[in-house]
PDB file of C-alpha atoms in Angstrom:
ATOM      1  CA  MET A  61      23.771  11.104   1.308  1.00  0.00           C
ATOM      2  CA  PRO A  62      23.919  12.471   4.847  1.00  0.00           C
ATOM      3  CA  ILE A  63      22.654  10.323   7.685  1.00  0.00           C
ATOM      4  CA  PRO A  64      21.892  11.679  11.169  1.00  0.00           C
ATOM      5  CA  GLU A  65      24.449  10.724  13.836  1.00  0.00           C
ATOM      6  CA  GLU A  66      21.729   9.150  16.013  1.00  0.00           C
ATOM      7  CA  VAL A  67      21.006   6.572  13.225  1.00  0.00           C
ATOM      8  CA  THR A  68      23.295   3.692  14.124  1.00  0.00           C
ATOM      9  CA  GLY A  69      21.809   0.932  11.993  1.00  0.00           C
ATOM     10  CA  ASP A  70      20.844  -1.154  15.064  1.00  0.00           C
ATOM     11  CA  GLU A  71      17.252   0.020  14.403  1.00  0.00           C
ATOM     12  CA  ILE A  72      16.780  -2.368  11.511  1.00  0.00           C
ATOM     13  CA  ASP A  73      14.832  -5.624  11.883  1.00  0.00           C
ATOM     14  CA  LYS A  74      16.632  -8.554  13.399  1.00  0.00           C
ATOM     15  CA  ASP A  75      16.318 -10.738  10.316  1.00  0.00           C
ATOM     16  CA  VAL A  76      17.764  -8.017   8.117  1.00  0.00           C
ATOM     17  CA  ARG A  77      20.664  -7.558  10.557  1.00  0.00           C
ATOM     18  CA  GLN A  78      21.362 -11.292  10.353  1.00  0.00           C
ATOM     19  CA  GLU A  79      21.436 -11.062   6.518  1.00  0.00           C
ATOM     20  CA  LEU A  80      24.019  -8.343   6.848  1.00  0.00           C
ATOM     21  CA  GLN A  81      26.422 -10.471   8.805  1.00  0.00           C
ATOM     22  CA  SER A  82      27.727 -11.817   5.595  1.00  0.00           C
ATOM     23  CA  LEU A  83      29.339  -8.409   4.998  1.00  0.00           C
ATOM     24  CA  PRO A  84      32.455  -6.905   6.662  1.00  0.00           C
ATOM     25  CA  LYS A  85      31.411  -5.137   9.866  1.00  0.00           C
ATOM     26  CA  THR A  86      31.989  -1.564   8.758  1.00  0.00           C
ATOM     27  CA  LEU A  87      30.243  -2.165   5.436  1.00  0.00           C
ATOM     28  CA  ALA A  88      27.340  -3.887   7.151  1.00  0.00           C
ATOM     29  CA  GLU A  89      26.848  -0.852   9.466  1.00  0.00           C
ATOM     30  CA  ASP A  90      26.907   1.599   6.496  1.00  0.00           C
ATOM     31  CA  VAL A  91      24.281  -0.501   4.616  1.00  0.00           C
ATOM     32  CA  ALA A  92      22.162  -0.847   7.768  1.00  0.00           C
ATOM     33  CA  ARG A  93      22.158   2.965   8.356  1.00  0.00           C
ATOM     34  CA  ASN A  94      21.054   3.548   4.737  1.00  0.00           C
ATOM     35  CA  LEU A  95      18.292   0.896   5.135  1.00  0.00           C
ATOM     36  CA  VAL A  96      17.092   2.628   8.299  1.00  0.00           C
ATOM     37  CA  MET A  97      16.784   5.898   6.314  1.00  0.00           C
ATOM     38  CA  VAL A  98      14.862   4.164   3.545  1.00  0.00           C
ATOM     39  CA  ALA A  99      12.417   2.856   6.068  1.00  0.00           C
ATOM     40  CA  ARG A 100      11.993   6.196   7.863  1.00  0.00           C
ATOM     41  CA  LEU A 101      11.517   8.236   4.657  1.00  0.00           C
ATOM     42  CA  LEU A 102       9.644   5.825   2.505  1.00  0.00           C
ATOM     43  CA  ASP A 103       6.124   7.393   3.238  1.00  0.00           C
ATOM     44  CA  GLU A 104       6.984  11.047   3.938  1.00  0.00           C
ATOM     45  CA  ASP A 105       9.781  11.667   1.390  1.00  0.00           C
ATOM     46  CA  PRO A 106       9.925   8.733  -1.083  1.00  0.00           C
ATOM     47  CA  GLU A 107      12.374  10.518  -3.365  1.00  0.00           C
ATOM     48  CA  ALA A 108      14.861  10.748  -0.520  1.00  0.00           C
ATOM     49  CA  ALA A 109      14.202   7.166   0.482  1.00  0.00           C
ATOM     50  CA  TYR A 110      15.003   6.234  -3.118  1.00  0.00           C
ATOM     51  CA  GLY A 111      18.343   7.946  -2.883  1.00  0.00           C
ATOM     52  CA  TYR A 112      19.351   6.059   0.264  1.00  0.00           C
ATOM     53  CA  SER A 113      18.203   2.865  -1.320  1.00  0.00           C
ATOM     54  CA  ARG A 114      20.464   3.341  -4.250  1.00  0.00           C
ATOM     55  CA  VAL A 115      23.477   3.824  -1.893  1.00  0.00           C
ATOM     56  CA  ALA A 116      22.636   0.667  -0.080  1.00  0.00           C
ATOM     57  CA  LEU A 117      22.177  -1.108  -3.378  1.00  0.00           C
ATOM     58  CA  ARG A 118      25.627   0.174  -4.565  1.00  0.00           C
ATOM     59  CA  LEU A 119      27.194  -1.173  -1.366  1.00  0.00           C
ATOM     60  CA  ALA A 120      25.457  -4.647  -1.104  1.00  0.00           C
ATOM     61  CA  SER A 121      23.546  -5.608  -4.142  1.00  0.00           C
ATOM     62  CA  ARG A 122      23.845  -9.292  -3.291  1.00  0.00           C
ATOM     63  CA  VAL A 123      21.802  -8.970  -0.056  1.00  0.00           C
ATOM     64  CA  ALA A 124      18.165  -9.737  -0.535  1.00  0.00           C
ATOM     65  CA  ALA A 125      16.911  -7.241   2.096  1.00  0.00           C
ATOM     66  CA  VAL A 126      18.749  -4.509   0.153  1.00  0.00           C
ATOM     67  CA  ARG A 127      17.182  -5.465  -3.139  1.00  0.00           C
ATOM     68  CA  GLU A 128      13.775  -5.547  -1.544  1.00  0.00           C
ATOM     69  CA  ALA A 129      14.245  -2.117   0.059  1.00  0.00           C
ATOM     70  CA  ALA A 130      15.366  -0.796  -3.319  1.00  0.00           C
ATOM     71  CA  GLY A 131      12.220  -2.297  -4.877  1.00  0.00           C
ATOM     72  CA  PHE A 132       9.881  -0.587  -2.425  1.00  0.00           C
ATOM     73  CA  ALA A 133      11.662   2.741  -2.802  1.00  0.00           C
ATOM     74  CA  ALA A 134      11.368   2.564  -6.528  1.00  0.00           C
ATOM     75  CA  TYR A 135       7.686   1.419  -6.161  1.00  0.00           C
ATOM     76  CA  ALA A 136       6.957   4.411  -3.950  1.00  0.00           C
ATOM     77  CA  ASN A 137       8.343   6.697  -6.735  1.00  0.00           C
ATOM     78  CA  GLN A 138       6.216   4.941  -9.473  1.00  0.00           C
ATOM     79  CA  LYS A 139       9.334   3.510 -11.032  1.00  0.00           C
ATOM     80  CA  TYR A 140       7.530   0.282 -11.602  1.00  0.00           C
ATOM     81  CA  GLY A 141       9.907  -1.435 -14.037  1.00  0.00           C
ATOM     82  CA  GLU A 142      12.850  -0.829 -11.817  1.00  0.00           C
ATOM     83  CA  ALA A 143      10.789  -1.969  -8.699  1.00  0.00           C
ATOM     84  CA  LEU A 144       9.788  -5.194 -10.486  1.00  0.00           C
ATOM     85  CA  ALA A 145      13.430  -5.997 -11.372  1.00  0.00           C
ATOM     86  CA  GLU A 146      14.488  -5.537  -7.765  1.00  0.00           C
ATOM     87  CA  PHE A 147      11.668  -7.620  -6.340  1.00  0.00           C
ATOM     88  CA  ARG A 148      12.338 -10.383  -8.781  1.00  0.00           C
ATOM     89  CA  ALA A 149      16.007 -10.321  -7.761  1.00  0.00           C
ATOM     90  CA  ALA A 150      15.042 -10.508  -4.036  1.00  0.00           C
ATOM     91  CA  ARG A 151      12.683 -13.409  -4.741  1.00  0.00           C
ATOM     92  CA  ARG A 152      15.378 -15.343  -6.659  1.00  0.00           C
ATOM     93  CA  MET A 153      17.698 -14.905  -3.532  1.00  0.00           C
ATOM     94  CA  THR A 154      15.144 -15.939  -0.984  1.00  0.00           C
ATOM     95  CA  GLY A 155      12.709 -18.225  -2.808  1.00  0.00           C
ATOM     96  CA  SER A 156       9.887 -16.482  -0.899  1.00  0.00           C
ATOM     97  CA  VAL A 157       6.530 -15.617  -2.544  1.00  0.00           C
ATOM     98  CA  GLU A 158       6.017 -12.808  -0.091  1.00  0.00           C
ATOM     99  CA  LEU A 159       6.494 -10.130  -2.783  1.00  0.00           C
ATOM    100  CA  TRP A 160       4.144 -11.755  -5.307  1.00  0.00           C
ATOM    101  CA  PRO A 161       1.296  -9.330  -4.842  1.00  0.00           C
ATOM    102  CA  VAL A 162       3.432  -6.108  -5.096  1.00  0.00           C
ATOM    103  CA  MET A 163       5.128  -7.651  -8.164  1.00  0.00           C
ATOM    104  CA  ALA A 164       1.679  -8.036  -9.724  1.00  0.00           C
ATOM    105  CA  ASP A 165       0.839  -4.474  -8.848  1.00  0.00           C
ATOM    106  CA  CYS A 166       4.009  -3.311 -10.645  1.00  0.00           C
ATOM    107  CA  GLU A 167       2.642  -5.102 -13.737  1.00  0.00           C
ATOM    108  CA  ARG A 168      -0.514  -2.984 -13.363  1.00  0.00           C
ATOM    109  CA  GLY A 169       1.768   0.113 -12.990  1.00  0.00           C
ATOM    110  CA  LEU A 170       3.462  -0.824 -16.325  1.00  0.00           C
ATOM    111  CA  GLY A 171       0.104  -0.952 -18.010  1.00  0.00           C
ATOM    112  CA  ARG A 172      -0.132  -4.799 -18.041  1.00  0.00           C
ATOM    113  CA  PRO A 173      -3.258  -5.618 -16.051  1.00  0.00           C
ATOM    114  CA  GLU A 174      -3.676  -8.935 -17.824  1.00  0.00           C
ATOM    115  CA  LYS A 175      -0.284  -9.974 -16.559  1.00  0.00           C
ATOM    116  CA  ALA A 176      -1.289  -9.049 -13.050  1.00  0.00           C
ATOM    117  CA  LEU A 177      -4.448 -11.220 -13.390  1.00  0.00           C
ATOM    118  CA  ASP A 178      -2.281 -14.075 -14.639  1.00  0.00           C
ATOM    119  CA  MET A 179      -0.241 -13.742 -11.465  1.00  0.00           C
ATOM    120  CA  ALA A 180      -3.432 -13.657  -9.311  1.00  0.00           C
ATOM    121  CA  GLY A 181      -4.251 -17.073 -10.620  1.00  0.00           C
ATOM    122  CA  ALA A 182      -0.766 -18.574 -10.304  1.00  0.00           C
ATOM    123  CA  PRO A 183       0.139 -21.371  -7.762  1.00  0.00           C
ATOM    124  CA  GLU A 184       2.211 -18.935  -5.817  1.00  0.00           C
ATOM    125  CA  VAL A 185      -0.929 -17.286  -4.408  1.00  0.00           C
ATOM    126  CA  HIS A 186      -1.729 -20.430  -2.523  1.00  0.00           C
ATOM    127  CA  LYS A 187       1.611 -20.137  -0.657  1.00  0.00           C
ATOM    128  CA  LEU A 188       0.802 -16.647   0.536  1.00  0.00           C
ATOM    129  CA  ASP A 189      -0.337 -16.032   4.125  1.00  0.00           C
ATOM    130  CA  LYS A 190      -3.821 -14.541   4.662  1.00  0.00           C
ATOM    131  CA  ALA A 191      -2.578 -10.959   4.561  1.00  0.00           C
ATOM    132  CA  GLY A 192      -0.818 -11.717   1.145  1.00  0.00           C
ATOM    133  CA  GLN A 193      -3.832 -13.370  -0.257  1.00  0.00           C
ATOM    134  CA  VAL A 194      -6.031 -10.415   0.616  1.00  0.00           C
ATOM    135  CA  GLU A 195      -3.421  -8.120  -0.974  1.00  0.00           C
ATOM    136  CA  MET A 196      -3.444 -10.241  -4.053  1.00  0.00           C
ATOM    137  CA  ARG A 197      -7.230  -9.925  -4.203  1.00  0.00           C
ATOM    138  CA  LEU A 198      -6.950  -6.097  -4.011  1.00  0.00           C
ATOM    139  CA  VAL A 199      -4.461  -6.153  -6.869  1.00  0.00           C
ATOM    140  CA  ALA A 200      -6.610  -8.374  -9.036  1.00  0.00           C
ATOM    141  CA  ALA A 201      -9.582  -6.214  -8.448  1.00  0.00           C
ATOM    142  CA  GLY A 202      -7.561  -3.116  -9.400  1.00  0.00           C
ATOM    143  CA  ALA A 203      -6.474  -4.948 -12.635  1.00  0.00           C
ATOM    144  CA  ARG A 204     -10.150  -5.648 -13.395  1.00  0.00           C
ATOM    145  CA  ARG A 205     -10.866  -1.919 -12.952  1.00  0.00           C
ATOM    146  CA  ASP A 206      -7.919  -1.046 -15.158  1.00  0.00           C
ATOM    147  CA  MET A 207      -9.565  -3.101 -17.931  1.00  0.00           C
ATOM    148  CA  GLY A 208     -12.965  -1.405 -17.393  1.00  0.00           C
ATOM    149  CA  GLN A 209     -14.504  -4.532 -15.797  1.00  0.00           C
ATOM    150  CA  LEU A 210     -16.220  -2.940 -12.850  1.00  0.00           C
ATOM    151  CA  ASP A 211     -18.690  -5.761 -12.084  1.00  0.00           C
ATOM    152  CA  ALA A 212     -15.852  -8.306 -12.176  1.00  0.00           C
ATOM    153  CA  ALA A 213     -13.841  -6.083  -9.792  1.00  0.00           C
ATOM    154  CA  ILE A 214     -16.775  -6.034  -7.352  1.00  0.00           C
ATOM    155  CA  VAL A 215     -17.111  -9.817  -7.493  1.00  0.00           C
ATOM    156  CA  THR A 216     -13.360 -10.243  -7.014  1.00  0.00           C
ATOM    157  CA  LEU A 217     -13.496  -8.346  -3.729  1.00  0.00           C
ATOM    158  CA  GLN A 218     -16.499 -10.349  -2.395  1.00  0.00           C
ATOM    159  CA  SER A 219     -14.840 -12.853  -0.019  1.00  0.00           C
ATOM    160  CA  PRO A 220     -15.011 -14.277   3.464  1.00  0.00           C
ATOM    161  CA  GLU A 221     -12.512 -11.600   4.575  1.00  0.00           C
ATOM    162  CA  LEU A 222     -14.810  -8.903   3.316  1.00  0.00           C
ATOM    163  CA  ALA A 223     -17.866 -10.381   5.094  1.00  0.00           C
ATOM    164  CA  SER A 224     -16.021 -11.155   8.366  1.00  0.00           C
ATOM    165  CA  HIS A 225     -16.974  -9.013  11.352  1.00  0.00           C
ATOM    166  CA  SER A 226     -13.514  -9.281  12.878  1.00  0.00           C
ATOM    167  CA  VAL A 227     -11.081  -6.441  12.224  1.00  0.00           C
ATOM    168  CA  GLN A 228      -7.738  -7.368  10.773  1.00  0.00           C
ATOM    169  CA  PRO A 229      -4.923  -5.202   9.465  1.00  0.00           C
ATOM    170  CA  TRP A 230      -6.306  -5.421   5.973  1.00  0.00           C
ATOM    171  CA  THR A 231     -10.027  -5.001   6.737  1.00  0.00           C
ATOM    172  CA  ALA A 232     -10.235  -1.233   6.225  1.00  0.00           C
ATOM    173  CA  ARG A 233      -8.412  -1.344   2.859  1.00  0.00           C
ATOM    174  CA  LEU A 234     -10.530  -4.232   1.700  1.00  0.00           C
ATOM    175  CA  ARG A 235     -13.861  -2.531   2.651  1.00  0.00           C
ATOM    176  CA  TYR A 236     -12.614   0.781   1.128  1.00  0.00           C
ATOM    177  CA  ALA A 237     -11.711  -0.922  -2.221  1.00  0.00           C
ATOM    178  CA  TYR A 238     -15.099  -2.513  -2.277  1.00  0.00           C
ATOM    179  CA  ALA A 239     -16.921   0.677  -1.523  1.00  0.00           C
ATOM    180  CA  ASP A 240     -14.908   2.539  -4.192  1.00  0.00           C
ATOM    181  CA  ALA A 241     -15.701  -0.136  -6.780  1.00  0.00           C
ATOM    182  CA  LEU A 242     -19.392   0.031  -5.882  1.00  0.00           C
ATOM    183  CA  LEU A 243     -19.333   3.800  -6.341  1.00  0.00           C
ATOM    184  CA  ALA A 244     -17.621   3.581  -9.630  1.00  0.00           C
ATOM    185  CA  ALA A 245     -20.340   1.203 -10.774  1.00  0.00           C
ATOM    186  CA  GLY A 246     -22.994   3.699  -9.783  1.00  0.00           C
ATOM    187  CA  ARG A 247     -24.243   1.842  -6.709  1.00  0.00           C
ATOM    188  CA  GLU A 248     -24.047   4.778  -4.401  1.00  0.00           C
ATOM    189  CA  GLN A 249     -26.146   3.677  -1.456  1.00  0.00           C
ATOM    190  CA  GLU A 250     -24.210   0.395  -1.150  1.00  0.00           C
ATOM    191  CA  ALA A 251     -20.932   2.267  -1.524  1.00  0.00           C
ATOM    192  CA  ARG A 252     -22.037   4.557   1.429  1.00  0.00           C
ATOM    193  CA  GLU A 253     -22.649   1.569   3.645  1.00  0.00           C
ATOM    194  CA  TRP A 254     -19.234   0.101   2.907  1.00  0.00           C
ATOM    195  CA  PHE A 255     -17.378   3.365   3.291  1.00  0.00           C
ATOM    196  CA  ALA A 256     -19.061   3.580   6.692  1.00  0.00           C
ATOM    197  CA  LYS A 257     -17.834   0.033   7.506  1.00  0.00           C
ATOM    198  CA  ALA A 258     -14.337   1.028   6.284  1.00  0.00           C
ATOM    199  CA  VAL A 259     -14.449   3.978   8.760  1.00  0.00           C
ATOM    200  CA  GLU A 260     -15.368   1.648  11.620  1.00  0.00           C
ATOM    201  CA  SER A 261     -12.384  -0.578  10.938  1.00  0.00           C
ATOM    202  CA  ASP A 262      -9.781   2.066   9.983  1.00  0.00           C
ATOM    203  CA  ARG A 263      -8.189   2.364  13.392  1.00  0.00           C
ATOM    204  CA  ASP A 264      -4.973   3.932  12.152  1.00  0.00           C
ATOM    205  CA  GLY A 265      -6.306   6.278   9.462  1.00  0.00           C
ATOM    206  CA  SER A 266      -4.795   4.308   6.617  1.00  0.00           C
ATOM    207  CA  THR A 267      -7.573   5.343   4.197  1.00  0.00           C
ATOM    208  CA  ASP A 268      -9.670   8.551   3.599  1.00  0.00           C
ATOM    209  CA  ALA A 269     -12.921   6.686   4.046  1.00  0.00           C
ATOM    210  CA  SER A 270     -14.262   9.192   6.417  1.00  0.00           C
ATOM    211  CA  ASP A 271     -13.821  11.959   3.871  1.00  0.00           C
ATOM    212  CA  ARG A 272     -15.417   9.874   1.133  1.00  0.00           C
ATOM    213  CA  LEU A 273     -18.331   9.112   3.449  1.00  0.00           C
ATOM    214  CA  ALA A 274     -18.764  12.813   4.243  1.00  0.00           C
ATOM    215  CA  GLU A 275     -18.663  13.634   0.546  1.00  0.00           C
ATOM    216  CA  LEU A 276     -21.385  11.089  -0.118  1.00  0.00           C
ATOM    217  CA  ASP A 277     -23.429  12.656   2.716  1.00  0.00           C
ATOM    218  CA  GLY A 278     -23.094  16.079   1.206  1.00  0.00           C
ATOM    219  CA  VAL A 279     -20.848  17.469   3.937  1.00  0.00           C
ATOM    220  CA  GLU A 280     -18.228  19.952   3.014  1.00  0.00           C
ATOM    221  CA  PHE A 281     -15.327  20.745   5.390  1.00  0.00           C
ATOM    222  CA  VAL A 282     -14.273  24.384   5.335  1.00  0.00           C
ATOM    223  CA  ASP A 283     -11.547  26.272   7.262  1.00  0.00           C
ATOM    224  CA  ALA A 284     -12.439  27.603  10.620  1.00  0.00           C
ATOM    225  CA  LEU A 285     -10.731  30.925   9.613  1.00  0.00           C
ATOM    226  CA  GLY A 286     -11.799  32.773   6.597  1.00  0.00           C
ATOM    227  CA  GLU A 287      -9.326  34.185   4.009  1.00  0.00           C
ATOM    228  CA  ASP A 288      -8.985  37.449   6.106  1.00  0.00           C
ATOM    229  CA  GLY A 289      -8.139  35.439   9.260  1.00  0.00           C
ATOM    230  CA  ALA A 290     -11.493  36.063  10.893  1.00  0.00           C
ATOM    231  CA  GLU A 291     -13.507  33.192  12.286  1.00  0.00           C
ATOM    232  CA  SER A 292     -16.156  31.690   9.887  1.00  0.00           C
ATOM    233  CA  GLY A 293     -19.590  30.779  11.023  1.00  0.00           C
ATOM    234  CA  GLY A 294     -18.668  27.084  11.522  1.00  0.00           C
ATOM    235  CA  ASP A 295     -16.372  24.202  10.585  1.00  0.00           C
ATOM    236  CA  VAL A 296     -18.792  22.168   8.522  1.00  0.00           C
ATOM    237  CA  GLU A 297     -21.239  23.111   5.839  1.00  0.00           C
ATOM    238  CA  SER A 298     -23.884  20.714   4.634  1.00  0.00           C
ATOM    239  CA  THR A 299     -24.685  20.797   1.035  1.00  0.00           C
ATOM    240  CA  GLY A 300     -27.338  18.102   1.240  1.00  0.00           C
ATOM    241  CA  ASP A 301     -30.736  18.039   2.813  1.00  0.00           C
ATOM    242  CA  GLU A 302     -30.860  19.558   6.277  1.00  0.00           C
ATOM    243  CA  ASP A 303     -31.474  16.210   7.963  1.00  0.00           C
ATOM    244  CA  GLY A 304     -28.356  14.786   6.211  1.00  0.00           C
ATOM    245  CA  ASP A 305     -30.466  12.115   4.488  1.00  0.00           C
ATOM    246  CA  LYS A 306     -29.919  12.072   0.721  1.00  0.00           C
ATOM    247  CA  ASP A 307     -32.426   9.314   0.017  1.00  0.00           C
TER     248      ASP A 307
END
């Protein structure tokens, strides 16, 4: 697969570069360039990222960072069985538990939420850092929802991290998941409050909490230009009460 000339491979993380030192120099450079492409395209073009990950895997399947990258590329393409196999291989190579939550989420993707819950209660969870433990909680709550256990999903998400006023990288996603679970359980007013809290903490726009909040408030966003290209009367149309209060 073509790689832009400006991609040298030096862009990769220092720890990954160190892993690649076990390879011949030219091969290490080729693998590094493909890994850079995986990282660059994973969100915007997961199919292309998957292609580059397969090239890297073909070149250096015994490098843990390559197996991990291949796992995330497969995961992004909903190839959960393949992703799980790659994550397991990376874990065997490193002995790290860092991938435990995403491995559990692969079990969900494969239609095995019970297995994901078993993993949420495993000793490995206690070895995760705070971010990993929050991620595991999100996966466990998702597994509960997969099984139709909405109340249990809500309880699973109730935690010191959810109640904390400090904003961490995981705060917005945790609040969003809690709001979404409340809404699914028919607790609309509570859901609205938590979507609002998710908006407050979502500094990088990682969720669509603002859209969900607007939807609950009866606000409909429309194009500023009509179908004929003429300006419409306004950008926002309220479908709720005029004062915006639905209570």
